[in-house]
Coordinates of C-alpha atoms and ligand atoms in Angstrom, one line a residue:
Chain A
X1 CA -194.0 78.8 -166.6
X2 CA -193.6 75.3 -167.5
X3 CA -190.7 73.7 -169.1
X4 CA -192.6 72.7 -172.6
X5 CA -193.7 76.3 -173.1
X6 CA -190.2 77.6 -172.5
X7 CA -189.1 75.6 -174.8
X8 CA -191.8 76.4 -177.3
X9 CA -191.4 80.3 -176.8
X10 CA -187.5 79.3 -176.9
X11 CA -188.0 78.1 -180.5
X12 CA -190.7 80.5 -181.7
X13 CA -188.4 83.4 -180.7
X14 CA -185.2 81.7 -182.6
X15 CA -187.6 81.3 -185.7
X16 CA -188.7 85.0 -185.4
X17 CA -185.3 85.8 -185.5
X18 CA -184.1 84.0 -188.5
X19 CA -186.6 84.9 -190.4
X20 CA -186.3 89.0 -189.6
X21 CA -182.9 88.2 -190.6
X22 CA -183.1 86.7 -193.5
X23 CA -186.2 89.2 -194.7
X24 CA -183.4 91.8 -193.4
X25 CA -180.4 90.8 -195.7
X26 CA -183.0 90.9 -198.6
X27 CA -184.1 94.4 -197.7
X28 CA -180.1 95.8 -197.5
X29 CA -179.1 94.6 -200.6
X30 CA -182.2 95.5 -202.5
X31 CA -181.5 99.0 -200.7
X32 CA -178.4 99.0 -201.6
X33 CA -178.5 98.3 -205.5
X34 CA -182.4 100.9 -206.1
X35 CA -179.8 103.5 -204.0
X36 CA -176.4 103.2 -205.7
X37 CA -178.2 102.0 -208.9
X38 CA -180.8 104.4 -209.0
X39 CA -179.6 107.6 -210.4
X40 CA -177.7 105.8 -213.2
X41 CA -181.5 105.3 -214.8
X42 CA -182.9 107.7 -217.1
X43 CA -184.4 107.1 -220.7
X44 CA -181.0 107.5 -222.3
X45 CA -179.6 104.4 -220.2
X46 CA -182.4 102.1 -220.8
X47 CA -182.7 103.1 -224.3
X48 CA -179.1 104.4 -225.7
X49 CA -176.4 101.7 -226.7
X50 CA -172.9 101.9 -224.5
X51 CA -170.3 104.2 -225.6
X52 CA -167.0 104.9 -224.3
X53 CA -166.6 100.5 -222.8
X54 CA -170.0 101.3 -220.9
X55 CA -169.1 104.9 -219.5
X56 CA -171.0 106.8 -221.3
X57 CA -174.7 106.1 -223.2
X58 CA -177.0 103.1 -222.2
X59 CA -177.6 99.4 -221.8
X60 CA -180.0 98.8 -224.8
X61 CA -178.0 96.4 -226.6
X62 CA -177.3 94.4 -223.0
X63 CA -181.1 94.1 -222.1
X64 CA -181.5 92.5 -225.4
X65 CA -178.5 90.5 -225.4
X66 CA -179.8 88.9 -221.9
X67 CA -183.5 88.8 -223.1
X68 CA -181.5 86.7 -226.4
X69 CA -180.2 84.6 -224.4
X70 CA -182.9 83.4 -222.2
X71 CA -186.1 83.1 -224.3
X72 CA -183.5 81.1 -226.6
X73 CA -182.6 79.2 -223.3
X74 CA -186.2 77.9 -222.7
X75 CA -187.5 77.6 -226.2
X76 CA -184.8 75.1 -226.9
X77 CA -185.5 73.5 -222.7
X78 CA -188.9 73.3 -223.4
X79 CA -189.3 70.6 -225.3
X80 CA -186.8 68.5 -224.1
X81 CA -187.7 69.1 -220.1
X82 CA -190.9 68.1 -221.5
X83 CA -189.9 65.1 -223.3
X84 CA -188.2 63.9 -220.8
X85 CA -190.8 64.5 -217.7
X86 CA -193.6 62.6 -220.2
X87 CA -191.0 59.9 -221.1
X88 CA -190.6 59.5 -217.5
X89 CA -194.0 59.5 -216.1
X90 CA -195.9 58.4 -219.2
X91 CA -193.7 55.6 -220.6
X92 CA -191.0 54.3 -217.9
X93 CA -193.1 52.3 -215.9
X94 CA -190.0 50.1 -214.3
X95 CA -189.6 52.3 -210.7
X96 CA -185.2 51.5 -210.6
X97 CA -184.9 52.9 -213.6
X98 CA -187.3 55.7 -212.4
X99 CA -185.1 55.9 -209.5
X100 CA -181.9 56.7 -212.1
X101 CA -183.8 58.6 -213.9
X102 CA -184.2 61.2 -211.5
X103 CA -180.8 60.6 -209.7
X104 CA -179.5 62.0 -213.1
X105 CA -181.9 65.0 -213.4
X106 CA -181.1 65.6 -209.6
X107 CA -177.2 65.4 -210.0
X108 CA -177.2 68.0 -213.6
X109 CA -178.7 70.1 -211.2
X110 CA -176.0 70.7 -208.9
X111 CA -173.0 70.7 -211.1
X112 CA -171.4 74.2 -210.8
X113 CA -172.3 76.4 -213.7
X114 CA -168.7 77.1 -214.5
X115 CA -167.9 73.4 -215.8
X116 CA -171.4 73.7 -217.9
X117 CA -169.5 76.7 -219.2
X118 CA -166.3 75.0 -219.6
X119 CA -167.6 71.3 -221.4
X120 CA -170.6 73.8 -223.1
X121 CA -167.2 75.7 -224.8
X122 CA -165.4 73.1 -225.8
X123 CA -168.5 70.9 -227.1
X124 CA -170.3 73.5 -228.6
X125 CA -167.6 76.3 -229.5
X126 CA -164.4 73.9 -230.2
X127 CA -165.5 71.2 -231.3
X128 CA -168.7 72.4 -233.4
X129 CA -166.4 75.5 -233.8
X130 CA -169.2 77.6 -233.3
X131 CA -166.7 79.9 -231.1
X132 CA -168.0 82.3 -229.2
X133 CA -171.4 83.1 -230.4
X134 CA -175.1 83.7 -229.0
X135 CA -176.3 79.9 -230.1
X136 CA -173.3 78.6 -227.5
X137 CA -174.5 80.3 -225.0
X138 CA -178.4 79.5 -225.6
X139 CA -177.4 75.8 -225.7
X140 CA -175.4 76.3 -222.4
X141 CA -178.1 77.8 -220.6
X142 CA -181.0 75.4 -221.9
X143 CA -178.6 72.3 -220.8
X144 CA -178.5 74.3 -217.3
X145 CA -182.0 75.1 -216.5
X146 CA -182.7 71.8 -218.1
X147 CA -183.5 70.4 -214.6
X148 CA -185.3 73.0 -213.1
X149 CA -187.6 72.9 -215.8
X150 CA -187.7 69.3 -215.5
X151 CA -188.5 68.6 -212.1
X152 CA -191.0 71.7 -211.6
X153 CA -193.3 70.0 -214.9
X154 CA -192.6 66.8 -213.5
X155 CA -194.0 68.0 -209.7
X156 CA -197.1 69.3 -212.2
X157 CA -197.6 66.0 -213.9
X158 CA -197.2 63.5 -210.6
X159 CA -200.1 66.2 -209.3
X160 CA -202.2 65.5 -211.7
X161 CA -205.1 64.0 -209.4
X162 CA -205.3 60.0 -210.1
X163 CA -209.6 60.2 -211.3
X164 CA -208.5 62.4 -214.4
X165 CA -206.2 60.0 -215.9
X166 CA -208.3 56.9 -215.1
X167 CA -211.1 58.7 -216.4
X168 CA -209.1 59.4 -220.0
X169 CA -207.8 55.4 -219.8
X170 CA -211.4 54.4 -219.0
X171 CA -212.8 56.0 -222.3
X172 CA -209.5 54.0 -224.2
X173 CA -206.8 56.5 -224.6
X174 CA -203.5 55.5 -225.9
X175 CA -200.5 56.9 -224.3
X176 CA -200.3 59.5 -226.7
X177 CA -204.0 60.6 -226.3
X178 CA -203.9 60.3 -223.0
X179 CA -200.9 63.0 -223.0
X180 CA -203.1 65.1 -225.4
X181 CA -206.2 65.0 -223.2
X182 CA -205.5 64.7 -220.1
X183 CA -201.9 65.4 -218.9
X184 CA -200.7 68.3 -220.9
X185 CA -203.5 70.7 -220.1
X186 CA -203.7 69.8 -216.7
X187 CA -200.4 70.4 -215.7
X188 CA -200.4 73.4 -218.0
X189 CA -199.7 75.6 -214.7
X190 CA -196.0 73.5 -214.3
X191 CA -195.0 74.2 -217.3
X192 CA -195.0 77.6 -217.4
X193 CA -193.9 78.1 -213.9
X194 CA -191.0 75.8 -214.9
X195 CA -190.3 77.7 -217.3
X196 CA -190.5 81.3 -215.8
X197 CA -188.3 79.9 -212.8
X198 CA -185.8 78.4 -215.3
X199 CA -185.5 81.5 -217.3
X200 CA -185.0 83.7 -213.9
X201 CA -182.3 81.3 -213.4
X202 CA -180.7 81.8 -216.9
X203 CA -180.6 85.3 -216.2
X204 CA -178.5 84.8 -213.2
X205 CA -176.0 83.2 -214.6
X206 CA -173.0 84.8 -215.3
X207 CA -170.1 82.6 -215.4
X208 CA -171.4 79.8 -217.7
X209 CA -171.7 82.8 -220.6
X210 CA -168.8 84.7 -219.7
X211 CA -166.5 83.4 -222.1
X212 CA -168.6 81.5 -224.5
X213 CA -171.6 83.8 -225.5
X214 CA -170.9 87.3 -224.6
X215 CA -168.3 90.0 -225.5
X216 CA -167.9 93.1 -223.5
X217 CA -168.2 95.8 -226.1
X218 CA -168.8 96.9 -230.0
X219 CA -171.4 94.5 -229.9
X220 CA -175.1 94.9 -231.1
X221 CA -177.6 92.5 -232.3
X222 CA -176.0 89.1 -233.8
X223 CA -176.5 89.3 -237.7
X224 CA -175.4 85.5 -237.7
X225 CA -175.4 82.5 -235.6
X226 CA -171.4 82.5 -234.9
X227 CA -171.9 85.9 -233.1
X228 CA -171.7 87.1 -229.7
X229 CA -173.9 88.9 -227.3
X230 CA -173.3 91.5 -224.8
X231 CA -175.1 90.8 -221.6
X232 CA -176.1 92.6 -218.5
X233 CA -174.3 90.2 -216.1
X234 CA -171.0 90.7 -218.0
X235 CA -171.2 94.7 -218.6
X236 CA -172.2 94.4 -214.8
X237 CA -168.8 92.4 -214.0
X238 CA -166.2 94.5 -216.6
X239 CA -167.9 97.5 -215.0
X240 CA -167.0 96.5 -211.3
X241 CA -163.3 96.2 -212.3
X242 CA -163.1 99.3 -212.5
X243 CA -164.0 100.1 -208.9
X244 CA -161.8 103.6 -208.8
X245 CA -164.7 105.1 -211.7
X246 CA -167.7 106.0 -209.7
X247 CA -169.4 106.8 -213.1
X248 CA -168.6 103.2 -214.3
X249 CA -169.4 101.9 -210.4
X250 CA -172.6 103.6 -211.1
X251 CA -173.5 102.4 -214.5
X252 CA -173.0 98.7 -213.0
X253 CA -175.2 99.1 -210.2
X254 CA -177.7 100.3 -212.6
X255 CA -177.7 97.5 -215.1
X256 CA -177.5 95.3 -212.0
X257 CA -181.1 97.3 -211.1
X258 CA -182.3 96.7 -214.2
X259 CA -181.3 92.8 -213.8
X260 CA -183.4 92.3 -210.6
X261 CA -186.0 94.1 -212.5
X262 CA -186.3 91.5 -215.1
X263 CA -186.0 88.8 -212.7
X264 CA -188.7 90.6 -210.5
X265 CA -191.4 90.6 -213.2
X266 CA -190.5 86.8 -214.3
X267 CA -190.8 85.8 -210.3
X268 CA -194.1 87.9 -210.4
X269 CA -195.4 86.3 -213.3
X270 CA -195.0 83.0 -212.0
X271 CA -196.8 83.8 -208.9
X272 CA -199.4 85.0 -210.5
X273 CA -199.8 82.6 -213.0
X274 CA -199.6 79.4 -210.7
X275 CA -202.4 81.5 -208.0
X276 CA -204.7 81.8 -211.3
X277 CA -204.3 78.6 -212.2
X278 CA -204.5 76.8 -209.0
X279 CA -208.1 78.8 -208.6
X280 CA -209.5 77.8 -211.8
X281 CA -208.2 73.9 -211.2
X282 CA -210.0 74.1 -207.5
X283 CA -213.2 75.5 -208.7
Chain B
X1 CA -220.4 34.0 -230.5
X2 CA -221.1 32.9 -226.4
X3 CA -224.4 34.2 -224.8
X4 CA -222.0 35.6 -222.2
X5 CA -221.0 39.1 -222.3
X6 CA -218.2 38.3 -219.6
X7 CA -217.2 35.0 -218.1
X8 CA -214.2 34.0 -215.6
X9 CA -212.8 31.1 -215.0
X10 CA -211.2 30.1 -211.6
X11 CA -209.7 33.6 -211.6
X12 CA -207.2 34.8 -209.0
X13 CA -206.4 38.4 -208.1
X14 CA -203.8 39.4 -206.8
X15 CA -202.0 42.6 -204.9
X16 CA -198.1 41.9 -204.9
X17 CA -198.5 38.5 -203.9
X18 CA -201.4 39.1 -201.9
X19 CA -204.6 37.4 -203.0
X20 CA -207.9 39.1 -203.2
X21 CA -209.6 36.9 -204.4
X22 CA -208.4 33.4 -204.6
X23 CA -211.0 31.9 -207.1
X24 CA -213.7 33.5 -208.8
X25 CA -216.0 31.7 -211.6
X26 CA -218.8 33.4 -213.1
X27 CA -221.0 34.5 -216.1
X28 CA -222.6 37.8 -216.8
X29 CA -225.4 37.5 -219.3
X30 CA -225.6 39.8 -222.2
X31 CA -228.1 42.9 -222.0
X32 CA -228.7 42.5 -218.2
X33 CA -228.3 44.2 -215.1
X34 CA -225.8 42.8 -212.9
X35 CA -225.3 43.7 -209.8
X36 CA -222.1 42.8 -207.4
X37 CA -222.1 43.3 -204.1
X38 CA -220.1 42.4 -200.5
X39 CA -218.4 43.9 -197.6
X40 CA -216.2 46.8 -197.9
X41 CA -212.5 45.6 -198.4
X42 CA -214.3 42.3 -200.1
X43 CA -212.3 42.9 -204.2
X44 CA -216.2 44.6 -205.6
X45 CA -213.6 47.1 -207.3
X46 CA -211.0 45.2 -208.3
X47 CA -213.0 42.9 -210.0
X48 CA -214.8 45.0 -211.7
X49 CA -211.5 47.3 -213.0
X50 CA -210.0 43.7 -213.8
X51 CA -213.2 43.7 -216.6
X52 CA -211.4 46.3 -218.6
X53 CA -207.1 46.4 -217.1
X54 CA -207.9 49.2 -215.4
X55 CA -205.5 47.9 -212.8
X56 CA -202.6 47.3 -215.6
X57 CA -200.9 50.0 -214.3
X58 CA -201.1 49.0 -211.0
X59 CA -197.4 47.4 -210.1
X60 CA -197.9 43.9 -208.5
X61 CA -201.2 43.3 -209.7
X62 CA -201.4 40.2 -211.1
X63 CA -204.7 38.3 -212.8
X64 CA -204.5 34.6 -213.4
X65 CA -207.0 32.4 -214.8
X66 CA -209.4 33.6 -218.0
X67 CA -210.9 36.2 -218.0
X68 CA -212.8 36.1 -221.3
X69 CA -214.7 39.3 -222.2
X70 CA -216.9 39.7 -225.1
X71 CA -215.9 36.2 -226.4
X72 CA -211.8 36.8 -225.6
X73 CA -209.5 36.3 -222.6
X74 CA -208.8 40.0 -222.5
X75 CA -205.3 39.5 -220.9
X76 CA -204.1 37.5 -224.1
X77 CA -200.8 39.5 -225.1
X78 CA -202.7 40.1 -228.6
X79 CA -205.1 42.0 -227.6
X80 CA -205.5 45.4 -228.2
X81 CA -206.5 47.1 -224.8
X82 CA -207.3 50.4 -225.6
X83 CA -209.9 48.9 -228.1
X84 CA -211.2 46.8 -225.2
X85 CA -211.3 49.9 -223.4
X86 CA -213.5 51.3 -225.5
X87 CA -215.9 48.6 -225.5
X88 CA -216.4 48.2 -222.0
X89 CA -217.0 51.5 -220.6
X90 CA -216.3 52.5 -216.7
X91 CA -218.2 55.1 -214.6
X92 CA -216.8 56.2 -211.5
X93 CA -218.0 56.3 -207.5
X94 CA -216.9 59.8 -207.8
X95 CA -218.0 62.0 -210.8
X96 CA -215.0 63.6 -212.9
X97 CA -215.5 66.1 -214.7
X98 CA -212.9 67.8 -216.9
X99 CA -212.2 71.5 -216.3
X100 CA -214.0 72.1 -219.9
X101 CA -217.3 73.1 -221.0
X102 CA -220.4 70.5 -220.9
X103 CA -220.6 70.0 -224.4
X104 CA -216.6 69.4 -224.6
X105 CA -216.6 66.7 -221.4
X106 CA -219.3 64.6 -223.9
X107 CA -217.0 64.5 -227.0
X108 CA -213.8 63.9 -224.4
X109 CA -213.1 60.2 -225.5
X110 CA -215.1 60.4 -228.8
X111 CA -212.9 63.3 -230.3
X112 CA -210.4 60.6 -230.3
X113 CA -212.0 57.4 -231.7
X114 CA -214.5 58.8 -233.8
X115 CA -213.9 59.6 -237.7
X116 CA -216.5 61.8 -238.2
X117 CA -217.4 66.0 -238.7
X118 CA -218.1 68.8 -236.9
X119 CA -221.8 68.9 -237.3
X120 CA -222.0 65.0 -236.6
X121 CA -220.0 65.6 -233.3
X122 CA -222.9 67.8 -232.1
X123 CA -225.3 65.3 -233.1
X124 CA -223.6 62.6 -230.9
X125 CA -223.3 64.5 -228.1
X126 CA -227.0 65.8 -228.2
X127 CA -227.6 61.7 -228.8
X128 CA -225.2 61.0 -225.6
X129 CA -226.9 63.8 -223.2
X130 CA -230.7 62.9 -224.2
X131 CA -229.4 58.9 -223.5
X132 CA -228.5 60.0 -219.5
X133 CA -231.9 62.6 -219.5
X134 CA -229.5 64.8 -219.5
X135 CA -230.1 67.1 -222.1
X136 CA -233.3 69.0 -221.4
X137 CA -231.6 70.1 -218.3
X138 CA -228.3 71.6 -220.1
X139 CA -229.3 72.1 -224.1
X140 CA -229.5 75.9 -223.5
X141 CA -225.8 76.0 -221.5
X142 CA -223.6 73.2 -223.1
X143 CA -220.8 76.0 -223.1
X144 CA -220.6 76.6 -219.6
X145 CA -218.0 74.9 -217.2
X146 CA -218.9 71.6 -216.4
X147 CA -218.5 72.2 -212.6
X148 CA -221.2 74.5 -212.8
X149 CA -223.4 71.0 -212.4
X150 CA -224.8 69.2 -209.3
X151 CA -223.5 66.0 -208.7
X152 CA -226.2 64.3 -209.9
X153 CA -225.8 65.8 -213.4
X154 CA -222.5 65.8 -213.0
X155 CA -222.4 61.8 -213.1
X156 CA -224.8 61.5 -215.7
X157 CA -222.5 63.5 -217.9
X158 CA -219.7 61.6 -217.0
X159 CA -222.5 58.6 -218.2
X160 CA -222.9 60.6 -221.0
X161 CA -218.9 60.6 -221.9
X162 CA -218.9 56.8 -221.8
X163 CA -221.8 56.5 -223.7
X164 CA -220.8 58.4 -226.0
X165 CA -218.1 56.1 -227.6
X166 CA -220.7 53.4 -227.6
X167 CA -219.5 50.8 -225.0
X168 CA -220.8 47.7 -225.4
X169 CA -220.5 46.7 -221.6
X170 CA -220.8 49.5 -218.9
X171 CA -218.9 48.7 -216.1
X172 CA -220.1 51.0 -212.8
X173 CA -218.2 51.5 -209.4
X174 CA -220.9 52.5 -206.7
X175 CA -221.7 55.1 -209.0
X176 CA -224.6 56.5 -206.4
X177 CA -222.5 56.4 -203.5
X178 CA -221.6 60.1 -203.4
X179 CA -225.6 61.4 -204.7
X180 CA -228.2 62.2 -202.8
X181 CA -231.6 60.0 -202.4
X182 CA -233.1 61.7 -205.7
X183 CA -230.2 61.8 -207.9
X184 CA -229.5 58.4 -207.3
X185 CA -233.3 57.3 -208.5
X186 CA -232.5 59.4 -211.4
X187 CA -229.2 56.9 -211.7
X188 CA -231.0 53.9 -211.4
X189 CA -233.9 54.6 -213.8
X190 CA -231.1 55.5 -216.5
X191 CA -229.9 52.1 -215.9
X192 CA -233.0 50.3 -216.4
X193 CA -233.5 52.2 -219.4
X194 CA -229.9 51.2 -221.3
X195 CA -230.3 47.5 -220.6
X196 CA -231.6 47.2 -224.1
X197 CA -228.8 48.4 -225.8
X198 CA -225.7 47.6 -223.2
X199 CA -224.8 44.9 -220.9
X200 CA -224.0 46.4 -217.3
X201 CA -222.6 45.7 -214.2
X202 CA -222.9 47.8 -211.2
X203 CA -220.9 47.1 -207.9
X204 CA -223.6 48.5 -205.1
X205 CA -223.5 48.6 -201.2
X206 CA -227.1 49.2 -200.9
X207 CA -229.5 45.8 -201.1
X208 CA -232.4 47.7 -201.7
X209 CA -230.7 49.4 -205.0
X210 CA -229.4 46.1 -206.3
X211 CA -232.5 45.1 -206.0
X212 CA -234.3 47.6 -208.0
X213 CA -232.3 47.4 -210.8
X214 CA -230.4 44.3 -211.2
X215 CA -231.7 40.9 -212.7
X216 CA -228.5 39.0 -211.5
X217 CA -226.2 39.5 -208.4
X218 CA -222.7 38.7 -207.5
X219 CA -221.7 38.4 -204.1
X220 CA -217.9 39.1 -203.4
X221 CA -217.0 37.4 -199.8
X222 CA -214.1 35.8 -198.5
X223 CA -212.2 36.0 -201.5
X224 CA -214.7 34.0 -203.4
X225 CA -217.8 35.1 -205.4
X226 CA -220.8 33.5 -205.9
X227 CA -224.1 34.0 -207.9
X228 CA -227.7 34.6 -206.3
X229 CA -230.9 34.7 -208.0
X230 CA -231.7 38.5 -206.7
X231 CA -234.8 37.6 -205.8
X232 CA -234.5 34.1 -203.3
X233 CA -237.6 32.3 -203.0
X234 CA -237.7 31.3 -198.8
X235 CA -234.9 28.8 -198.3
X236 CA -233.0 30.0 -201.4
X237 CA -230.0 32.6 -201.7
X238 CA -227.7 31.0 -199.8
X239 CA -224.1 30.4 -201.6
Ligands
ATP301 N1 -203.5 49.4 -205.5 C1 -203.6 48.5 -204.5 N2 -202.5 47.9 -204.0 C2 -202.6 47.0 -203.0 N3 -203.7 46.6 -202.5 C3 -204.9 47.1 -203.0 C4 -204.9 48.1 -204.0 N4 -206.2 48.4 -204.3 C5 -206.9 47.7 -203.4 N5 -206.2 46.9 -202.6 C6 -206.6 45.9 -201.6 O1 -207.5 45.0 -202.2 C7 -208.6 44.8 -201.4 C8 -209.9 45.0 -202.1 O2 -210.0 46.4 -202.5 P1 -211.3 46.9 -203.3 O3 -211.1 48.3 -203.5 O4 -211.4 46.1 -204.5 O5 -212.5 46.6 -202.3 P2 -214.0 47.0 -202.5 O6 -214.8 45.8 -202.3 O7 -214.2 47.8 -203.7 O8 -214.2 47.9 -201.2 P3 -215.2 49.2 -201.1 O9 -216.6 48.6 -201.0 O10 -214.8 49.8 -199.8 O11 -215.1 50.0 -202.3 C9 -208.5 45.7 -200.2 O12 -208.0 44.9 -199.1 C10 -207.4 46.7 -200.6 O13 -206.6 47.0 -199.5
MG302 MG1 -214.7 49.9 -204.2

C-alpha cells in the first residue's frame, strides 16, 4: 500500500469516527430524555395545569407560555430581519458600509444570551417599567433571534439568481416594485426557514427569560401586557433543583421531552418546507 | 424631435477603470432593424445594456460621453430611469421566465405601470401574446406554469412581457443564441414584423441572421464601433 492511500484511509477512518460519535452523543441523550421522560406523559400532563409547584397535574399552561413567547418572538423579528436584509441588499449599495452592516448582524449574534437578558431587563422592564411580564420577554427573544433570521433571508435574497432581477429592472421597476415582484416571492423559502430556525432557537433559550418573562408558578394565561409567563425551560430548571424528588426529576424530564418535541416538528417543518420549495424553484 | 432613436457621441465605457470601449459614435435610425455585431469579449452587451443603465448597478462602471436616447442624454442626473426603462425594452440571451402562470409572466411589468382594469389586463395580454405569434399556441392554457414552455415559446413570452408595457425601443442580447434552428426563424420573423411599430437593436453572432433581419449593422472591434451598410456592394464594408 502506498503512502497517499494510507493517508487517505487514515483520514476517512478518523472522519468515520467523528461522525459515529457525534451521531452517538445525539442518540444517548435523546435516549436518555424519551426514557426518563417518557412515563411522566399521559393526557393529564399535556393537558392539566401544574399543581403542588409542578408535582402534581400537567404542563398546559407551560406549553402555552413557550408557544407565547416564541410566535410573539418572530412576529415582532419578522419585519424587522426583513427590513433590514431589504435595506441592506436593496438600498445600501456602498460595499464598506455593507461590510459594517453585516459585521454588526454577525457580532449580535454571538453575544451570550444572558447579557440580552440582562440590558433586555433593564431597558424593557426598568426603564419602560414593564417588569416582569410576557411582552419583555417577547422583545428579548425577537432582539436575539434577530440575526438568525437576518442572515438566513439575507442568504435567500443574495440567491436570488441574477436574470430574475434584471429581468424585473428591464421592464422598469422601482426599488419598491422590484421588492414586490421579484425579491420577496422568490426568496419566500428564506423567510420562512429563517423564521422556523429562529423560533427553534427562541425555544431554547432559557436564561435570557429566566428573570424577565417567566414566573415559576400560579401562573396561567397573561390577562395583561405587564404579566408573566410560565415556560417549559424554567418549570424544567425549578424542577431539577429538586433532584432528591424523583416525581419532580420525572416531571422535568417530561416537559424537557415535550420541549424537543416542539423543536423537532419546527426543525421538521423547515426541512420540509425548504426541500418543497427548492423543487418547485428548480422545475 | 431628431430622426434618431439613439445616438452616441464619442462614448467611453468603462469596467473600473478598464476601458471597453474607448470611443464609440453612432446613430440608430427610428423604426429599423439594427443589428450589432463583433467578436466575443468585443463590449456587443455592454453597449447595448448602456442603452437603458442596465449596468447602473454594476460598481465601477462608468459611461462618459452622450449618450442621447429618444432625444435625451439618458445619464443626465434628471432623468427618470425607470421611465427610460420602460421605454426601451430588453430581451435576454437566456429566456426568464417567472415561476408564475403564462398569462401572469405577460402582465409581470404591466401590473405595475399600467392604470387600467381587470378585463382590460386580459385584453393586453391577449394583444401582447398574438404580437410574439404566441397566442394560438397557449390561449387554451394561459394558467399553466410558464416552464411548462419550450424555449422557443418561452422567449417569445418573455418578448411578449416587454411588449407588453409598449417599449418604444427594443433592445435584444443574442436573443437566439440558446434556440434551436426553427425557433430562432420563428424569432427573426417576429422581428421583421414589429419594425413598424418599434425601433430595435439586436446584438447577433451569426452573419447570416444579421443579415436576414437587419437594415443597419454595428460592428463592435477593438474598442471602437463602426457602421456598415449590411449589404456591401464589392469593395465596400470595410471600416
Ligand atoms: N460586470 C463586469 N465587470 C467587469 N468587467 C466586465 C463586466 N461585464 C463585462 N466585462 C468585461 O467587458 C468586456 C465586454 O463584455 P461583454 O459582455 O460586453 O462582451 P460581448 O461582446 O457581449 O461578448 P459575448 O459575445 O461573449 O456576449 C469583457 O472583456 C468582459 O470581461
Ligand atoms: Mg454578450
Amino acid at each position: 500500500m502506498n503512502r497517499r492511500l494510507f493517508k487517505e484511509r487514515t483520514l476517512l477512518i478518523a472522519l468515520y469516527s467523528l461522525t459515529v460519535f457525534g451521531c452517538l452523543v445525539l442518540a444517548v441523550i435523546l435516549a436518555t430524555v424519551i426514557t426518563r421522560g417518557g412515563p411522566a406523559l399521559s393526557g393529564t400532563f399535556l393537558f392539566e395545569e401544574a399543581r403542588n409547584f409542578g408535582l402534581e397535574g400537567g404542563i398546559l399552561y407551560q406549553i402555552a407560555g413557550t408557544l407565547i413567547l416564541m410566535t410573539g418572538a418572530a412576529l415582532v423579528c419578522l419585519p424587522v430581519a426583513l427590513g433590514s436584509v431589504l435595506f441592506q441588499t436593496e438600498f445600501l449599495h456602498s460595499p464598506p458600509l455593507k461590510k459594517i452592516f453585516r459585521l454588526l448582524i454577525y457580532s449580535l449574534n454571538a453575544v451570550p444570551t444572558i447579557i440580552f437578558g440582562l440590558i433586555g431587563y433593564l431597558f424593557f422592564g426598568v426603564f419602560l417599567e414593564a417588569g416582569v411580564s410576557w411582552v419583555t420577554g417577547v422583545l428579548i427573544l425577537a432582539v436575539m433571534i434577530l440575526p438568525t433570521l437576518h442572515v438566513s433571508i439575507h442568504e435567500a435574497v443574495e440567491s436570488i439568481p441574477d436574470h430574475y432581477r434584471e429581468a424585473g429592472l428591464a421592464l422598469g421597476l422601482s426599488p419598491g416594485q422590484q421588492m414586490r415582484a421579484v425579491v420577496l416571492p422568490q426568496s419566500l423559502h428564506g423567510i420562512i426557514t429563517g423564521t422556523l430556525l429562529g423560533l427553534a432557537r427562541a425555544a431554547g433559550e432559557t436564561a435570557a427569560i429566566m428573570f424577565t418573562a417567566t414566573a415559576f408558578s400560579g401562573v396561567r394565561l397573561p390577562q395583561s401586557w405587564t404579566e408573566p409567563v410560565t415556560t417549559l425551560q424554567t418549570h424544567i430548571l425549578v424542577l431539577a433543583q429538586e433532584a432528591a424528588n424523583p416525581i419532580a426529576l420525572t416531571n422535568a424530564w417530561g416537559a424537557g421531552l415535550v420541549l424537543l418535541t416542539l423543536v423537532f416538528i419546527l426543525i421538521t417543518a423547515t426541512l420540509w418546507i425548504r426541500s418543497g420549495l427548492e423543487m418547485e424553484a428548480e422545475r | 424631435m431628431t430622426a434618431h432613436a439613439i445616438q452616441l457621441e464619442r462614448v467611453r465605457l468603462s469596467y473600473s477603470g478598464k476601458a471597453v470601449i474607448e470611443t464609440a459614435s453612432c446613430t440608430v435610425r427610428k423604426n429599423a432593424v439594427t443589428a450589432v455585431v463583433g467578436p466575443s469579449g468585443s463590449g456587443k452587451s455592454t453597449l447595448l445594456r448602456t442603452l437603458c443603465r442596465m449596468n447602473d448597478r454594476i460598481p465601477g462602471f462608468q459611461v462618459e460621453g452622450q449618450v442621447q436616447v429618444l432625444g435625451r442624454d439618458i445619464y443626465d442626473p434628471g432623468i427618470n430611469v425607470y421611465d427610460l426603462r420602460k421605454r426601451v425594452g430588453m430581451v435576454f440571451q437566456k429566456p426568464c421566465v417567472f415561476p408564475k402562470s403564462i398569462v401572469e409572466n405577460v402582465l409581470f411589468g404591466l401590473r405595475f405601470h399600467a392604470t387600467i382594469n381587470g378585463k382590460n389586463f386580459s385584453e393586453r395580454a391577449e394583444q401582447a401574446l398574438r404580437d410574439v405569434f404566441l397566442w394560438d399556441e397557449v390561449k387554451d392554457r394561459l394558467d399553466d406554469p410558464a416552464h411548462t414552455l419550450s424555449q422557443g415559446q418561452q422567449q417569445r413570452l418573455a418578448m411578449a412581457r416587454t411588449l407588453a408595457v409598449d417599449p418604444e425601443i427594443l433592445l435584444m442580447d443574442e436573443p437566439t443564441s440558446a434556440l434551436d434552428p426553427k425557433s430562432s426563424r420563428a424569432i427573426e420573423d417576429l422581428i421583421l414584423s414589429l419594425k413598424d411599430k418599434h425601433t430595435i437593436v439586436l446584438v447577433t453572432h451569426n452573419v447570416d441572421q444579421a443579415e436576414r433581419v437587419a437594415e443597419d449593422l454595428i460592428c463592435v472591434d477593438d474598442k471602437t464601433i463602426c457602421h456598415k451598410p449590411c449589404h456591401p456592394l464589392p469593395g465596400e464594408g470595410t471600416c
